């Protein structure tokens, strides 16, 4: 529809035709049906196979430099480990189809239940959402763990990958692999930095000293030379952190109106699902027997 109005040109009034604003702009619905829509055909179909657990694993990118720049304690910085766990909990609270997450050092793995339909099971959507939520949470909660004494000098980044596991055995073996890696790395780092910090060796000398040593050899070095029993080290360092959903009873006080119109404070208990952290063995069967709701039936 066109509209007319009087316009002044050179001192004379003339009749002008004015188009409505709707005609001047292309709507999104028109864009969707434009001749350019064909470019969508270049998108790759990355839908994850059905009935598989979807694991999104994040790793800190160039974290060796990051830990040096931010003066992380060696071999382990409890502030950094706490921040990693808090960021992972933020991811789980945002994406409730994640049934379990496991983390150690600068990595965290998130397991989506095998029947999940989040983001239509598109791998790129799942991975980017997990990575962005984790990274932003890491920055957001930084001061909560590092305080004002150690400011965040530059943004951290995390790379990610998506892997599918078709059976409960495959998934349990994956998590066992990551926990075994945690033990191997932590034992090495504990001995390495003890040799440097307490033994007076340079990093090159400590590395040379540990070449070819087995776990028993490393334990012997710690105990015989520094009186350190590795078995008494905190579980979070040896076992990593496992996050799962658990129901917890919470009691809150509410003001309720009684039949006589009088108000009274009453304690109300509700059961809520919360993300809980465990620092325990996931390689054996005990953990899985105690939490049977994590895994789904292999016949689903």
XYZ file of N, CA and C in Angstrom, residues 19-199:
543
model
N 6.462 5.092 0.518
C 6.296 3.661 0.761
C 6.372 3.377 2.259
N 5.578 2.463 2.741
C 5.662 2.109 4.164
C 6.999 1.453 4.475
N 7.420 1.526 5.763
C 8.708 0.977 6.174
C 8.820 -0.505 5.878
N 7.718 -1.231 5.965
C 7.759 -2.673 5.745
C 8.262 -3.011 4.351
N 8.057 -2.091 3.381
C 8.496 -2.357 2.023
C 9.984 -2.074 1.844
N 10.573 -1.324 2.773
C 11.962 -0.930 2.620
C 12.932 -1.971 3.163
N 12.433 -2.918 3.976
C 13.305 -3.907 4.591
C 12.813 -5.307 4.262
N 13.740 -6.232 4.133
C 13.401 -7.626 3.864
C 13.250 -8.365 5.184
N 12.170 -9.057 5.380
C 11.939 -9.761 6.642
C 12.734 -11.053 6.668
N 12.890 -11.593 7.872
C 13.653 -12.825 8.032
C 12.997 -13.985 7.303
N 11.646 -13.983 7.242
C 10.964 -15.060 6.540
C 11.264 -15.024 5.051
N 11.398 -13.805 4.513
C 11.760 -13.701 3.105
C 13.196 -14.163 2.877
N 14.075 -13.831 3.826
C 15.460 -14.233 3.709
C 15.578 -15.753 3.677
N 14.766 -16.422 4.516
C 14.837 -17.874 4.592
C 14.467 -18.516 3.259
N 13.687 -17.810 2.447
C 13.244 -18.352 1.164
C 13.958 -17.682 -0.001
N 15.069 -17.025 0.283
C 15.784 -16.312 -0.765
C 16.585 -17.276 -1.623
N 17.117 -16.750 -2.705
C 17.923 -17.573 -3.619
C 19.247 -17.993 -2.996
N 19.616 -17.359 -1.861
C 20.882 -17.678 -1.212
C 20.792 -18.863 -0.258
N 19.586 -19.378 -0.076
C 19.381 -20.443 0.907
C 20.163 -21.708 0.569
N 20.566 -21.870 -0.667
C 21.262 -23.077 -1.077
C 22.570 -23.298 -0.307
N 23.144 -22.216 0.265
C 24.426 -22.347 0.957
C 24.319 -23.271 2.170
N 23.109 -23.496 2.660
C 22.937 -24.394 3.790
C 23.310 -25.823 3.424
N 23.301 -26.138 2.144
C 23.641 -27.485 1.695
C 25.114 -27.820 1.937
N 25.917 -26.794 2.221
C 27.332 -27.037 2.469
C 27.597 -27.452 3.918
N 26.590 -27.331 4.794
C 26.761 -27.731 6.182
C 26.906 -29.245 6.288
N 27.793 -29.679 7.162
C 28.020 -31.106 7.359
C 27.055 -31.652 8.398
N 26.491 -32.809 8.115
C 25.604 -33.455 9.075
C 26.460 -34.113 10.151
N 26.423 -33.565 11.352
C 27.243 -34.112 12.434
C 26.377 -34.652 13.569
N 25.221 -35.209 13.213
C 24.335 -35.796 14.207
C 24.983 -37.034 14.807
N 25.032 -37.090 16.125
C 25.651 -38.226 16.803
C 24.763 -39.468 16.699
N 25.400 -40.601 16.540
C 24.696 -41.871 16.423
C 23.799 -42.099 17.633
N 22.613 -42.611 17.378
C 21.657 -42.844 18.467
C 22.132 -43.975 19.371
N 21.578 -43.972 20.605
C 21.836 -45.018 21.599
C 23.304 -45.123 21.998
N 24.035 -44.025 21.856
C 25.429 -43.973 22.298
C 25.589 -42.865 23.331
N 26.442 -43.108 24.309
C 26.817 -42.035 25.223
C 27.660 -41.032 24.451
N 27.372 -39.759 24.642
C 28.139 -38.696 23.990
C 29.086 -38.103 25.020
N 30.373 -38.224 24.774
C 31.377 -37.688 25.691
C 32.028 -36.462 25.062
N 31.934 -35.351 25.749
C 32.616 -34.124 25.331
C 33.774 -33.911 26.293
N 34.982 -33.962 25.770
C 36.166 -33.802 26.613
C 36.865 -32.492 26.300
N 37.116 -31.701 27.345
C 37.811 -30.425 27.219
C 39.218 -30.533 27.788
N 40.147 -29.869 27.122
C 41.523 -29.786 27.608
C 41.973 -28.335 27.553
N 42.692 -27.920 28.587
C 43.229 -26.568 28.591
C 44.244 -26.393 27.467
N 44.099 -25.336 26.701
C 45.005 -25.081 25.577
C 46.202 -24.258 26.059
N 47.392 -24.792 25.822
C 48.632 -24.114 26.202
C 48.631 -23.754 27.695
N 48.192 -24.707 28.522
C 48.076 -24.435 29.950
C 49.425 -24.448 30.667
N 50.449 -24.992 30.037
C 51.776 -24.910 30.665
C 52.169 -23.439 30.828
N 51.984 -22.676 29.776
C 52.276 -21.239 29.838
C 51.311 -20.536 30.788
N 50.033 -20.912 30.721
C 49.017 -20.275 31.557
C 49.329 -20.458 33.043
N 49.730 -21.682 33.436
C 50.016 -21.930 34.853
C 51.267 -21.183 35.313
N 52.225 -21.048 34.406
C 53.436 -20.300 34.752
C 53.130 -18.815 34.936
N 52.361 -18.268 34.004
C 52.032 -16.843 34.058
C 51.205 -16.499 35.293
N 50.375 -17.448 35.746
C 49.492 -17.179 36.881
C 49.999 -17.802 38.176
N 51.276 -18.238 38.152
C 51.967 -18.672 39.370
C 51.223 -19.795 40.110
N 50.801 -20.818 39.377
C 50.163 -21.971 40.001
C 51.193 -22.706 40.857
N 50.734 -23.194 41.992
C 51.599 -23.987 42.861
C 51.905 -25.322 42.197
N 53.119 -25.823 42.389
C 53.544 -27.106 41.832
C 53.710 -28.121 42.968
N 53.351 -29.381 42.770
C 52.828 -29.977 41.538
C 51.328 -29.793 41.332
N 50.615 -29.397 42.390
C 49.172 -29.208 42.276
C 48.760 -27.908 42.957
N 47.819 -27.234 42.350
C 47.290 -26.003 42.938
C 45.818 -26.244 43.276
N 45.522 -26.304 44.569
C 44.154 -26.608 44.998
C 43.151 -25.555 44.529
N 43.613 -24.308 44.392
C 42.723 -23.261 43.890
C 42.296 -23.571 42.453
N 43.260 -23.976 41.650
C 42.976 -24.270 40.247
C 42.077 -25.491 40.107
N 42.331 -26.517 40.917
C 41.495 -27.715 40.863
C 40.067 -27.393 41.287
N 39.936 -26.544 42.304
C 38.598 -26.138 42.743
C 37.869 -25.346 41.681
N 38.593 -24.494 40.981
C 37.993 -23.691 39.920
C 37.544 -24.574 38.755
N 38.343 -25.565 38.410
C 37.955 -26.500 37.346
C 36.658 -27.219 37.711
N 36.566 -27.689 38.949
C 35.363 -28.409 39.389
C 34.149 -27.496 39.421
N 34.346 -26.252 39.852
C 33.220 -25.307 39.895
C 32.731 -25.000 38.480
N 33.644 -24.867 37.546
C 33.266 -24.592 36.158
C 32.522 -25.788 35.561
N 32.983 -26.995 35.904
C 32.318 -28.204 35.401
C 30.910 -28.328 35.979
N 30.773 -27.972 37.261
C 29.437 -28.019 37.868
C 28.495 -27.044 37.173
N 29.013 -25.902 36.770
C 28.205 -24.929 36.043
C 27.706 -25.516 34.719
N 28.556 -26.274 34.059
C 28.159 -26.918 32.797
C 27.048 -27.926 33.038
N 27.192 -28.739 34.084
C 26.175 -29.755 34.372
C 24.843 -29.131 34.761
N 24.900 -28.033 35.503
C 23.655 -27.367 35.901
C 22.960 -26.728 34.712
N 23.717 -26.390 33.683
C 23.143 -25.806 32.475
C 22.617 -26.885 31.537
N 23.297 -28.019 31.485
C 22.939 -29.114 30.587
C 22.646 -30.353 31.426
N 21.398 -30.504 31.829
C 21.044 -31.538 32.800
C 21.056 -32.943 32.224
N 21.257 -33.099 30.933
C 21.383 -34.431 30.346
C 22.771 -35.021 30.553
N 23.677 -34.246 31.134
C 24.993 -34.777 31.492
C 24.820 -35.579 32.777
N 25.101 -36.878 32.710
C 24.853 -37.750 33.856
C 26.071 -37.896 34.750
N 27.259 -37.669 34.204
C 28.482 -37.778 34.994
C 29.584 -36.976 34.304
N 30.469 -36.408 35.095
C 31.620 -35.682 34.548
C 32.843 -36.082 35.351
N 33.971 -36.168 34.683
C 35.207 -36.539 35.371
C 36.316 -35.586 34.955
N 37.082 -35.100 35.948
C 38.144 -34.161 35.636
C 39.397 -34.382 36.461
N 40.515 -34.002 35.881
C 41.806 -34.025 36.564
C 42.721 -33.060 35.832
N 43.610 -32.445 36.580
C 44.553 -31.485 36.004
C 43.792 -30.399 35.239
N 44.068 -30.237 33.937
C 43.405 -29.193 33.145
C 42.418 -29.778 32.160
N 41.852 -30.939 32.471
C 40.879 -31.555 31.561
C 39.605 -31.940 32.301
N 38.505 -32.010 31.556
C 37.232 -32.475 32.104
C 36.437 -33.150 31.002
N 35.841 -34.296 31.342
C 35.007 -35.039 30.399
C 33.561 -35.005 30.875
N 32.650 -34.742 29.935
C 31.220 -34.652 30.244
C 30.475 -35.718 29.456
N 29.676 -36.516 30.161
C 28.985 -37.637 29.531
C 27.492 -37.335 29.440
N 26.991 -37.224 28.210
C 25.552 -37.059 27.989
C 24.907 -38.440 27.940
N 23.733 -38.563 28.554
C 23.061 -39.848 28.553
C 22.780 -40.292 27.119
N 22.722 -41.573 26.925
C 22.647 -42.114 25.568
C 21.326 -41.768 24.870
N 20.284 -41.450 25.635
C 18.996 -41.094 25.028
C 18.818 -39.586 24.886
N 19.871 -38.821 25.139
C 19.756 -37.358 25.069
C 19.406 -36.887 23.664
N 18.545 -35.860 23.605
C 18.189 -35.242 22.318
C 18.559 -33.760 22.298
N 19.397 -33.352 23.261
C 19.803 -31.943 23.305
C 20.446 -31.551 21.981
N 20.075 -30.363 21.472
C 20.615 -29.823 20.216
C 20.523 -30.836 19.071
N 19.476 -31.675 19.136
C 19.262 -32.707 18.107
C 20.492 -33.599 17.938
N 21.258 -33.745 19.017
C 22.449 -34.595 19.076
C 23.537 -34.144 18.097
N 23.547 -32.880 17.740
C 24.589 -32.372 16.844
C 25.889 -32.178 17.620
N 26.939 -32.840 17.164
C 28.220 -32.832 17.876
C 28.781 -31.425 18.030
N 28.705 -30.630 16.961
C 29.273 -29.275 17.014
C 28.541 -28.413 18.023
N 27.223 -28.547 18.090
C 26.437 -27.761 19.043
C 26.774 -28.163 20.483
N 26.841 -29.465 20.732
C 27.128 -29.945 22.076
C 28.521 -29.519 22.528
N 29.505 -29.702 21.645
C 30.882 -29.385 22.019
C 31.080 -27.892 22.258
N 30.538 -27.060 21.366
C 30.740 -25.617 21.516
C 29.995 -25.079 22.732
N 28.819 -25.633 23.022
C 28.088 -25.166 24.200
C 28.840 -25.530 25.474
N 29.342 -26.757 25.559
C 30.101 -27.175 26.738
C 31.367 -26.330 26.879
N 32.087 -26.137 25.778
C 33.345 -25.384 25.829
C 33.116 -23.931 26.227
N 32.095 -23.305 25.665
C 31.846 -21.895 25.970
C 31.350 -21.716 27.402
N 30.474 -22.621 27.858
C 29.968 -22.537 29.227
C 31.092 -22.754 30.232
N 31.968 -23.716 29.947
C 33.073 -24.003 30.853
C 34.056 -22.838 30.891
N 34.424 -22.329 29.718
C 35.406 -21.238 29.652
C 34.899 -19.979 30.337
N 33.643 -19.634 30.062
C 33.093 -18.420 30.680
C 32.960 -18.582 32.191
N 32.634 -19.795 32.644
C 32.538 -20.049 34.086
C 33.905 -19.969 34.740
N 34.930 -20.430 34.039
C 36.300 -20.378 34.559
C 36.704 -18.928 34.821
N 36.345 -18.064 33.902
C 36.650 -16.639 34.070
C 35.768 -16.026 35.159
N 34.481 -16.376 35.136
C 33.503 -15.789 36.059
C 33.846 -16.102 37.517
N 34.286 -17.340 37.778
C 34.540 -17.760 39.166
C 36.012 -17.625 39.567
N 36.834 -17.043 38.717
C 38.259 -16.939 38.997
C 38.544 -16.295 40.360
N 37.951 -15.132 40.630
C 38.232 -14.408 41.875
C 37.766 -15.177 43.102
N 36.736 -16.005 42.936
C 36.242 -16.790 44.064
C 37.316 -17.740 44.585
N 38.215 -18.172 43.702
C 39.238 -19.134 44.106
C 40.628 -18.510 44.223
N 40.917 -17.501 43.420
C 42.250 -16.901 43.437
C 42.291 -15.546 44.134
N 41.128 -14.972 44.417
C 41.079 -13.706 45.131
C 41.669 -12.560 44.326
N 41.988 -11.499 45.023
C 42.526 -10.300 44.384
C 44.046 -10.365 44.212
N 44.694 -11.278 44.933
C 46.161 -11.338 44.892
C 46.686 -11.831 43.549
N 45.898 -12.681 42.879
C 46.333 -13.202 41.586
C 45.270 -12.896 40.529
N 45.379 -11.738 39.873
C 44.386 -11.391 38.845
C 44.538 -12.275 37.610
N 43.460 -12.394 36.885
C 43.474 -13.139 35.628
C 44.111 -12.248 34.568
N 45.266 -12.662 34.064
C 46.053 -11.819 33.174
C 45.562 -11.853 31.728
N 45.027 -12.983 31.318
C 44.472 -13.101 29.964
C 43.493 -14.275 29.940
N 42.580 -14.285 28.983
C 41.545 -15.320 28.975
C 42.118 -16.705 28.689
N 41.693 -17.719 29.449
C 42.089 -19.092 29.157
C 41.251 -19.639 28.006
N 41.719 -20.691 27.382
C 40.929 -21.324 26.328
C 41.025 -22.830 26.459
N 39.995 -23.507 25.987
C 39.918 -24.962 26.080
C 39.498 -25.528 24.727
N 40.218 -26.558 24.282
C 39.784 -27.237 23.059
C 38.926 -28.425 23.451
N 38.140 -28.916 22.508
C 37.222 -30.000 22.821
C 37.132 -31.031 21.713
N 36.636 -32.185 22.093
C 36.388 -33.249 21.124
C 35.147 -34.011 21.552
N 34.521 -34.686 20.603
C 33.332 -35.486 20.886
C 33.622 -36.936 20.516
N 33.358 -37.838 21.449
C 33.552 -39.272 21.209
C 32.283 -40.003 21.646
N 31.892 -41.018 20.861
C 30.688 -41.787 21.165
C 31.072 -43.164 21.694
N 30.369 -43.596 22.742
C 30.611 -44.917 23.311
C 29.287 -45.677 23.336
N 29.216 -46.816 22.631
C 27.940 -47.513 22.447
C 27.493 -48.384 23.612
N 28.387 -48.703 24.550
C 27.996 -49.595 25.636
C 28.460 -49.071 26.984
N 27.857 -49.612 28.034
C 28.253 -49.237 29.383
C 29.710 -49.620 29.652
N 30.126 -50.781 29.151
C 31.509 -51.221 29.341
C 32.480 -50.251 28.692
N 32.149 -49.788 27.475
C 33.021 -48.836 26.783
C 33.147 -47.544 27.577
N 32.022 -47.055 28.087
C 32.046 -45.799 28.838
C 32.845 -45.955 30.124
N 32.630 -47.034 30.853
C 33.360 -47.262 32.102
C 34.852 -47.406 31.840
N 35.205 -48.038 30.729
C 36.620 -48.167 30.381
C 37.222 -46.810 30.028
N 36.430 -45.945 29.380
C 36.930 -44.599 29.067
C 37.246 -43.837 30.353
N 36.305 -43.850 31.299
C 36.512 -43.132 32.554
C 37.651 -43.766 33.363
N 37.784 -45.081 33.280
C 38.897 -45.761 33.950
C 40.228 -45.314 33.348
N 40.258 -45.165 32.036
C 41.467 -44.710 31.348
C 41.882 -43.332 31.823
N 40.903 -42.414 31.940
C 41.227 -41.065 32.384
C 41.692 -41.060 33.841
N 41.091 -41.914 34.694
C 41.518 -41.946 36.087
C 42.897 -42.593 36.232
N 43.184 -43.606 35.430
C 44.519 -44.210 35.446
C 45.554 -43.178 35.008
N 45.194 -42.362 34.016
C 46.077 -41.298 33.556
C 46.328 -40.285 34.668
N 45.284 -40.005 35.452
C 45.412 -39.081 36.582
C 46.442 -39.606 37.571
N 46.361 -40.888 37.906
C 47.296 -41.486 38.872
C 48.726 -41.450 38.347
N 48.927 -41.850 37.109
C 50.269 -41.890 36.526
C 50.885 -40.498 36.505
N 50.120 -39.517 36.030
C 50.639 -38.151 35.928
C 50.920 -37.542 37.300
N 49.999 -37.779 38.247
C 50.176 -37.160 39.563
C 51.359 -37.762 40.305
N 51.556 -39.067 40.191
C 52.700 -39.694 40.852
C 54.001 -39.141 40.286
N 54.073 -39.043 38.964
C 55.287 -38.504 38.337
C 55.530 -37.064 38.780
N 54.480 -36.231 38.706
C 54.640 -34.817 39.057
C 54.997 -34.628 40.527
N 54.423 -35.466 41.388
C 54.726 -35.370 42.815
C 56.204 -35.647 43.073
N 56.727 -36.713 42.466
C 58.140 -37.051 42.655
C 59.028 -35.997 41.992
N 58.663 -35.609 40.777
C 59.467 -34.641 40.019
C 59.653 -33.345 40.799
N 58.543 -32.774 41.274
C 58.633 -31.479 41.962
C 59.190 -31.607 43.372
N 59.075 -32.777 43.972
C 59.712 -32.993 45.268
C 61.233 -33.001 45.107
N 61.718 -33.633 44.023
C 63.154 -33.639 43.745
C 63.679 -32.223 43.489
N 62.843 -31.404 42.853
C 63.256 -30.030 42.547
C 63.164 -29.134 43.783
N 62.012 -29.170 44.455
C 61.772 -28.247 45.559
C 62.460 -28.645 46.862
N 62.551 -29.951 47.118
C 63.164 -30.408 48.373
C 64.524 -31.083 48.169
N 64.727 -31.600 46.969
C 65.970 -32.312 46.705
C 67.047 -31.451 46.078
